[in-house]
Tab-separated table of C-alpha atoms (C1' of nucleotides) in Angstrom:
chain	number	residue	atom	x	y	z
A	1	UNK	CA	7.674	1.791	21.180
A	2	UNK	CA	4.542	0.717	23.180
A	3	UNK	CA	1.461	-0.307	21.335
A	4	UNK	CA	-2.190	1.160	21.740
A	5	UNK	CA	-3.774	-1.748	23.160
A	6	UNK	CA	-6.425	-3.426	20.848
A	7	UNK	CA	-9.208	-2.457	19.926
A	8	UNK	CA	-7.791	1.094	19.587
A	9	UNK	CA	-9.578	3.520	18.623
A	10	UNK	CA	-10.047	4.265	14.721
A	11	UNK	CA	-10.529	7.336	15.457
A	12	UNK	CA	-7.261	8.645	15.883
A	13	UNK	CA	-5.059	10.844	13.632
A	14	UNK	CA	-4.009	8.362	10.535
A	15	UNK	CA	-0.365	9.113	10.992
A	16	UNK	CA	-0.842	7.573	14.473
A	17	UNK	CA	-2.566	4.619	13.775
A	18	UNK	CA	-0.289	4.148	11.080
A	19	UNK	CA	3.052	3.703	13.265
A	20	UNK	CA	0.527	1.875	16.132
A	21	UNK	CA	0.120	-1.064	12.892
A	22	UNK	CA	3.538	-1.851	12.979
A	23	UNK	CA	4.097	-5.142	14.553
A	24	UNK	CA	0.102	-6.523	15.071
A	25	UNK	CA	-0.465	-9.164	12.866
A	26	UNK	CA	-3.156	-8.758	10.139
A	27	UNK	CA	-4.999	-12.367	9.037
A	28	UNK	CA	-7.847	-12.278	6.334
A	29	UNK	CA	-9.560	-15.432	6.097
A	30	UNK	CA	-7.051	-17.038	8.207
A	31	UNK	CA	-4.260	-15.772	6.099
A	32	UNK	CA	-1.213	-13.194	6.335
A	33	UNK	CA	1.494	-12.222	9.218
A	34	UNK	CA	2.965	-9.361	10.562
A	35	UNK	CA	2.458	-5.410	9.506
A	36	UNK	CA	5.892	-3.865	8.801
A	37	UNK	CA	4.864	-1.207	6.748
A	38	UNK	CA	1.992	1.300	6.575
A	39	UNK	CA	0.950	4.785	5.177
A	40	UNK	CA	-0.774	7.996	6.263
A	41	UNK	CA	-2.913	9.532	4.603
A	42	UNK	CA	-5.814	12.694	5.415
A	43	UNK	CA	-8.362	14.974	4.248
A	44	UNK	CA	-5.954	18.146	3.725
A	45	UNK	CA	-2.727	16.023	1.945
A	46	UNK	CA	-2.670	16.426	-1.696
A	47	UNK	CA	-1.485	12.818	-2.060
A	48	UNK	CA	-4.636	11.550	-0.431
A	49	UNK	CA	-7.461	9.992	-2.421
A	50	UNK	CA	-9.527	11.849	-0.087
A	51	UNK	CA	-7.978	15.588	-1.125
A	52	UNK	CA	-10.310	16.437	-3.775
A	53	UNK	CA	-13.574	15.061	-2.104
A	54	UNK	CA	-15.881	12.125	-2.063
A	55	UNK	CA	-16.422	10.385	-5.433
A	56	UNK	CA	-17.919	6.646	-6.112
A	57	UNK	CA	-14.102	5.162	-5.815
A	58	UNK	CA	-12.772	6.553	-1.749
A	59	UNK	CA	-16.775	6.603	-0.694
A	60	UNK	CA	-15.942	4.017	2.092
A	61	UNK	CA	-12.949	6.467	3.083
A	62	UNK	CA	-15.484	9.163	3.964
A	63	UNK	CA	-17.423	6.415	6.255
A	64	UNK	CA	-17.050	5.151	9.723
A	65	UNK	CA	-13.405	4.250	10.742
A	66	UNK	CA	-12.335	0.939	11.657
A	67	UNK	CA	-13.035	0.209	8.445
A	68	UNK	CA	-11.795	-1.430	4.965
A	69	UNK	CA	-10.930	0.642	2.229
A	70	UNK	CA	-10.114	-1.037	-0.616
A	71	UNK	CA	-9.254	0.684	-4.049
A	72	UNK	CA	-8.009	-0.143	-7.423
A	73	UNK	CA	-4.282	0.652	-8.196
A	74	UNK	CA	-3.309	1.416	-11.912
A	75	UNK	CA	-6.502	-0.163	-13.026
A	76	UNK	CA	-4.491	-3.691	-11.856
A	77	UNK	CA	-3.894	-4.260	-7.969
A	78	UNK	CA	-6.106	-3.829	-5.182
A	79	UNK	CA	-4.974	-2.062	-1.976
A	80	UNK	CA	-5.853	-2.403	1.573
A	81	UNK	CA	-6.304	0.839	3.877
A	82	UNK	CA	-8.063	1.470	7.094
A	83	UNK	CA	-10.059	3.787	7.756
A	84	UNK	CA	-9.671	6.378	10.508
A	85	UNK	CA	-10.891	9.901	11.921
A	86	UNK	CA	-14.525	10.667	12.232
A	87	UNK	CA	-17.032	9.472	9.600
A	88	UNK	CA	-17.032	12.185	6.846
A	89	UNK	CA	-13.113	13.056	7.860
A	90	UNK	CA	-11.679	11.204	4.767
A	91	UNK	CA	-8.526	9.553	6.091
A	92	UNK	CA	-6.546	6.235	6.196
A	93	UNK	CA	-3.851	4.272	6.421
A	94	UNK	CA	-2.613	2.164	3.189
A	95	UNK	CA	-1.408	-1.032	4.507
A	96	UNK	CA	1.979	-1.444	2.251
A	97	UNK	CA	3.825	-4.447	3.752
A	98	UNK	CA	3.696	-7.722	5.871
A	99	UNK	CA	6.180	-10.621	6.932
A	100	UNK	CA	3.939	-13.614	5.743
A	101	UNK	CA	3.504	-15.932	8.988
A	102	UNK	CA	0.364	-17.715	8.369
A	103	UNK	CA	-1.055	-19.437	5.243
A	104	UNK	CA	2.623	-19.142	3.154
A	105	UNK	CA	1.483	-21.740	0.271
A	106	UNK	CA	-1.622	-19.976	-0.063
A	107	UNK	CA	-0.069	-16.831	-0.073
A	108	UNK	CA	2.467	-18.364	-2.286
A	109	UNK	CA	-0.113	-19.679	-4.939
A	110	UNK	CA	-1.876	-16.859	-5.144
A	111	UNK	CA	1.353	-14.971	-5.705
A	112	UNK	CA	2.817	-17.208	-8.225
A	113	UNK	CA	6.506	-16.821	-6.551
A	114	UNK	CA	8.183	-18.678	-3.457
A	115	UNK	CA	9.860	-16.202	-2.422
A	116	UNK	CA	8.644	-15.159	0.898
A	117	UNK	CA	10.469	-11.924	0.861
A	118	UNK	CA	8.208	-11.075	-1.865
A	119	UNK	CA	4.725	-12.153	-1.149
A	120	UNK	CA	3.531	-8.945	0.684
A	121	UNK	CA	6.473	-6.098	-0.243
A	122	UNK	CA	3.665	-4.166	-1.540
A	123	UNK	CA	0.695	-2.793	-1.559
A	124	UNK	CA	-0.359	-4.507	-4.665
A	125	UNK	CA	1.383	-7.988	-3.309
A	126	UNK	CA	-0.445	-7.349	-0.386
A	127	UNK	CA	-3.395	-7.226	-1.893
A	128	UNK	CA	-2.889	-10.702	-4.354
A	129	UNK	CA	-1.413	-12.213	-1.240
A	130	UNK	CA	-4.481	-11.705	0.997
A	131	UNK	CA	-6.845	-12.038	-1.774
A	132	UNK	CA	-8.225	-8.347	-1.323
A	133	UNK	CA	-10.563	-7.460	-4.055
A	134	UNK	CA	-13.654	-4.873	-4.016
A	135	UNK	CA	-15.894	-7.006	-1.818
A	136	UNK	CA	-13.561	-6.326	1.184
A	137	UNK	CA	-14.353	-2.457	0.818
A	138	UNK	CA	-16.018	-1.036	3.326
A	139	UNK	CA	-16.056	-4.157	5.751
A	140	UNK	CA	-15.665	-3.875	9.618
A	141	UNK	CA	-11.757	-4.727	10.658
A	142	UNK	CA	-13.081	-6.033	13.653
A	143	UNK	CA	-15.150	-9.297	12.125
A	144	UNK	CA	-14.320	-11.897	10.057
A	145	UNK	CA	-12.605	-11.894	7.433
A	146	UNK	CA	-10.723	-9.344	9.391
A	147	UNK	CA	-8.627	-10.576	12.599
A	148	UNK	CA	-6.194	-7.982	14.290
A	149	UNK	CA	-3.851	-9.417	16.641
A	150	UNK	CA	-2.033	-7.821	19.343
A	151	UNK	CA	2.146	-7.607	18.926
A	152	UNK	CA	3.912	-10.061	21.240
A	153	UNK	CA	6.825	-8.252	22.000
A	154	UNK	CA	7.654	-4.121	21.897
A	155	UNK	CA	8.621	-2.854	18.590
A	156	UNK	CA	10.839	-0.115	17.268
A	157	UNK	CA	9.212	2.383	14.547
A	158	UNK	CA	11.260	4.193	11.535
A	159	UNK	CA	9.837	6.897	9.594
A	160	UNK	CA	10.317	8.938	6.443
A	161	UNK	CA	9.003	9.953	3.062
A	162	UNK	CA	6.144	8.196	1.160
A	163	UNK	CA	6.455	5.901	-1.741
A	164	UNK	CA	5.234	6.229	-4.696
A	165	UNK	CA	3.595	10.215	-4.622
A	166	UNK	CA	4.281	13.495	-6.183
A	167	UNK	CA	2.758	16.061	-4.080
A	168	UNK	CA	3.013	15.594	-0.159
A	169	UNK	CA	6.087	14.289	0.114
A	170	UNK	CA	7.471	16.840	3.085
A	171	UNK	CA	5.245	15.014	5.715
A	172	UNK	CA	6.897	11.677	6.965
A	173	UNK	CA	4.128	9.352	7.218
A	174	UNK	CA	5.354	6.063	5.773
A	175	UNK	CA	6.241	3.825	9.163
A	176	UNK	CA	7.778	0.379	9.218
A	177	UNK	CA	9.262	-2.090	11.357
A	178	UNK	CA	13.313	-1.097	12.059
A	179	UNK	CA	15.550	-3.110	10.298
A	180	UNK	CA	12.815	-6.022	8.393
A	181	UNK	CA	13.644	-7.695	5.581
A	182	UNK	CA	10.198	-7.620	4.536
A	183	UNK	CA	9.913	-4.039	3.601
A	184	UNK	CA	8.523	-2.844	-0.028
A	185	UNK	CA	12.060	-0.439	0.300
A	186	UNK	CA	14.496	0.617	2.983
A	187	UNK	CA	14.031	3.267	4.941
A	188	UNK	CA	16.798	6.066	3.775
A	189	UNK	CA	18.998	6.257	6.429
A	190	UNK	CA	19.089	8.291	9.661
A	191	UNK	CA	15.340	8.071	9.456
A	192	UNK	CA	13.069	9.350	12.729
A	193	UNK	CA	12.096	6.343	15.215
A	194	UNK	CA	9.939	6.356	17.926
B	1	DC	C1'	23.019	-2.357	-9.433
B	2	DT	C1'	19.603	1.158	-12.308
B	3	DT	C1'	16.262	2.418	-15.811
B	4	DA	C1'	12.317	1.849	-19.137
B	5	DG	C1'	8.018	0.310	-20.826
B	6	DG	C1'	3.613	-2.030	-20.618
B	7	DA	C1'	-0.617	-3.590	-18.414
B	8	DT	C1'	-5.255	-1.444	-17.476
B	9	DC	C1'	-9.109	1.271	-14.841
B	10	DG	C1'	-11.522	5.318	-12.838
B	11	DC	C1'	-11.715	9.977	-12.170
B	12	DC	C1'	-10.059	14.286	-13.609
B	13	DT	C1'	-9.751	18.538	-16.961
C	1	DG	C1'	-6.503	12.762	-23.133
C	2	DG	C1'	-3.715	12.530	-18.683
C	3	DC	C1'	-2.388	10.781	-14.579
C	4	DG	C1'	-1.869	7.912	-10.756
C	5	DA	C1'	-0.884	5.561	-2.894
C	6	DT	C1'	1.993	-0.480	-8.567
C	7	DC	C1'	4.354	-4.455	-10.271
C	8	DC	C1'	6.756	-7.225	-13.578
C	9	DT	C1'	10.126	-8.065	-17.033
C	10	DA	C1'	13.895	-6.911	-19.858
C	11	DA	C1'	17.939	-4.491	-20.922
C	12	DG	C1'	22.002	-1.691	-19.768
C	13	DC	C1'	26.159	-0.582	-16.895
DNA sequence: CTTAGGATCGCCT
DNA sequence: GGCGATCCTAAGC
């Protein structure tokens, strides 16, 4: 698949931006590698923060896009979305995995693990691995600590089910980079690509 | 390989 | 009180 080329525009449908991810390479504060994995999510999907309306936690999802949306997963890990649509829209893409490139033993300390198939299969190891925490919410993607960096080479795109949800699993909005070994799961098989 | 339980917080009914 | 856009560890087959 072709990329959008960068900056594209937030303000796209999330399920777009979402499989446009796959393959730029994500640093914060100098530090993280290659998206493989990413999640849609929007206003009218059950499974969406954003479903049942503003409230103090998914504000910054209801604000401009090209934003950070950062939110507190079983009261333990922080995850990393970005915001898309209009401002008010409420919807975003949940960054879920990347193939560390750039800052391993910092990513590996702050892991606690050597692994590098492990540091960022995740949305919560994301998170630890980039050192995401509440300050990050609602910060510009296109400033420091943010960097977005084109994809060097074409990429091909596999879709299916999201992880993790109870409601809204018929739409197949989790993308990821064919074939990694980085992945949080495998794709079932036979999945869509683009 | 698969399954089960615990950690721990914010918003919901 | 219940339920998550999760992860880790331990135990079972």
């Amino acid at each position: 698949m072709r990329h959008a080329p960068l900056p594209f525009d937030f303000a796209a449908p999330s399920s777009e931006i979402a499989s446009w991810l796959i393959g730029l390479t994500l640093l914060v504060d100098g530090v993280g590698g290659r998206i493989v994995e990413t999640e849609a999510y929007d206003r009218e999907d059950p499974a969406s923060h954003s479903f049942a309306g503003p409230n103090p936690r998914n504000a910054s999802m209801f604000g401009p896009p090209g934003r950070a949306y950062v939110y507190r997963s079983y009261g333990i890990h922080w995850c990393l979305n970005f915001v898309c649509r209009e401002a008010g829209h409420g919807a975003g893409v949940l960054i879920r995995a990347i193939e560390p490139k750039v800052g391993l033993e910092t990513m590996r300390e702050r892991r606690g693990l050597r692994d590098e198939r492990l540091l960022c299969a995740g949305p919560g190891r994301v998170g630890q691995a980039l050192a995401i925490t509440r300050a990050h919410d609602g910060l510009r993607l296109d400033r420091p600590p943010f960097r977005l960096l084109p994809a060097k080479e074409p990429v091909e795109v596999v879709a299916g089910p999201r992880i993790g949800i109870s409601k809204g699993r018929d739409v197949p909005w989790r993308f990821g980079l064919r074939g990694s070994r980085f992945l949080s799961r495998p794709f079932p098989r036979g999945e869509i690509s683009s």
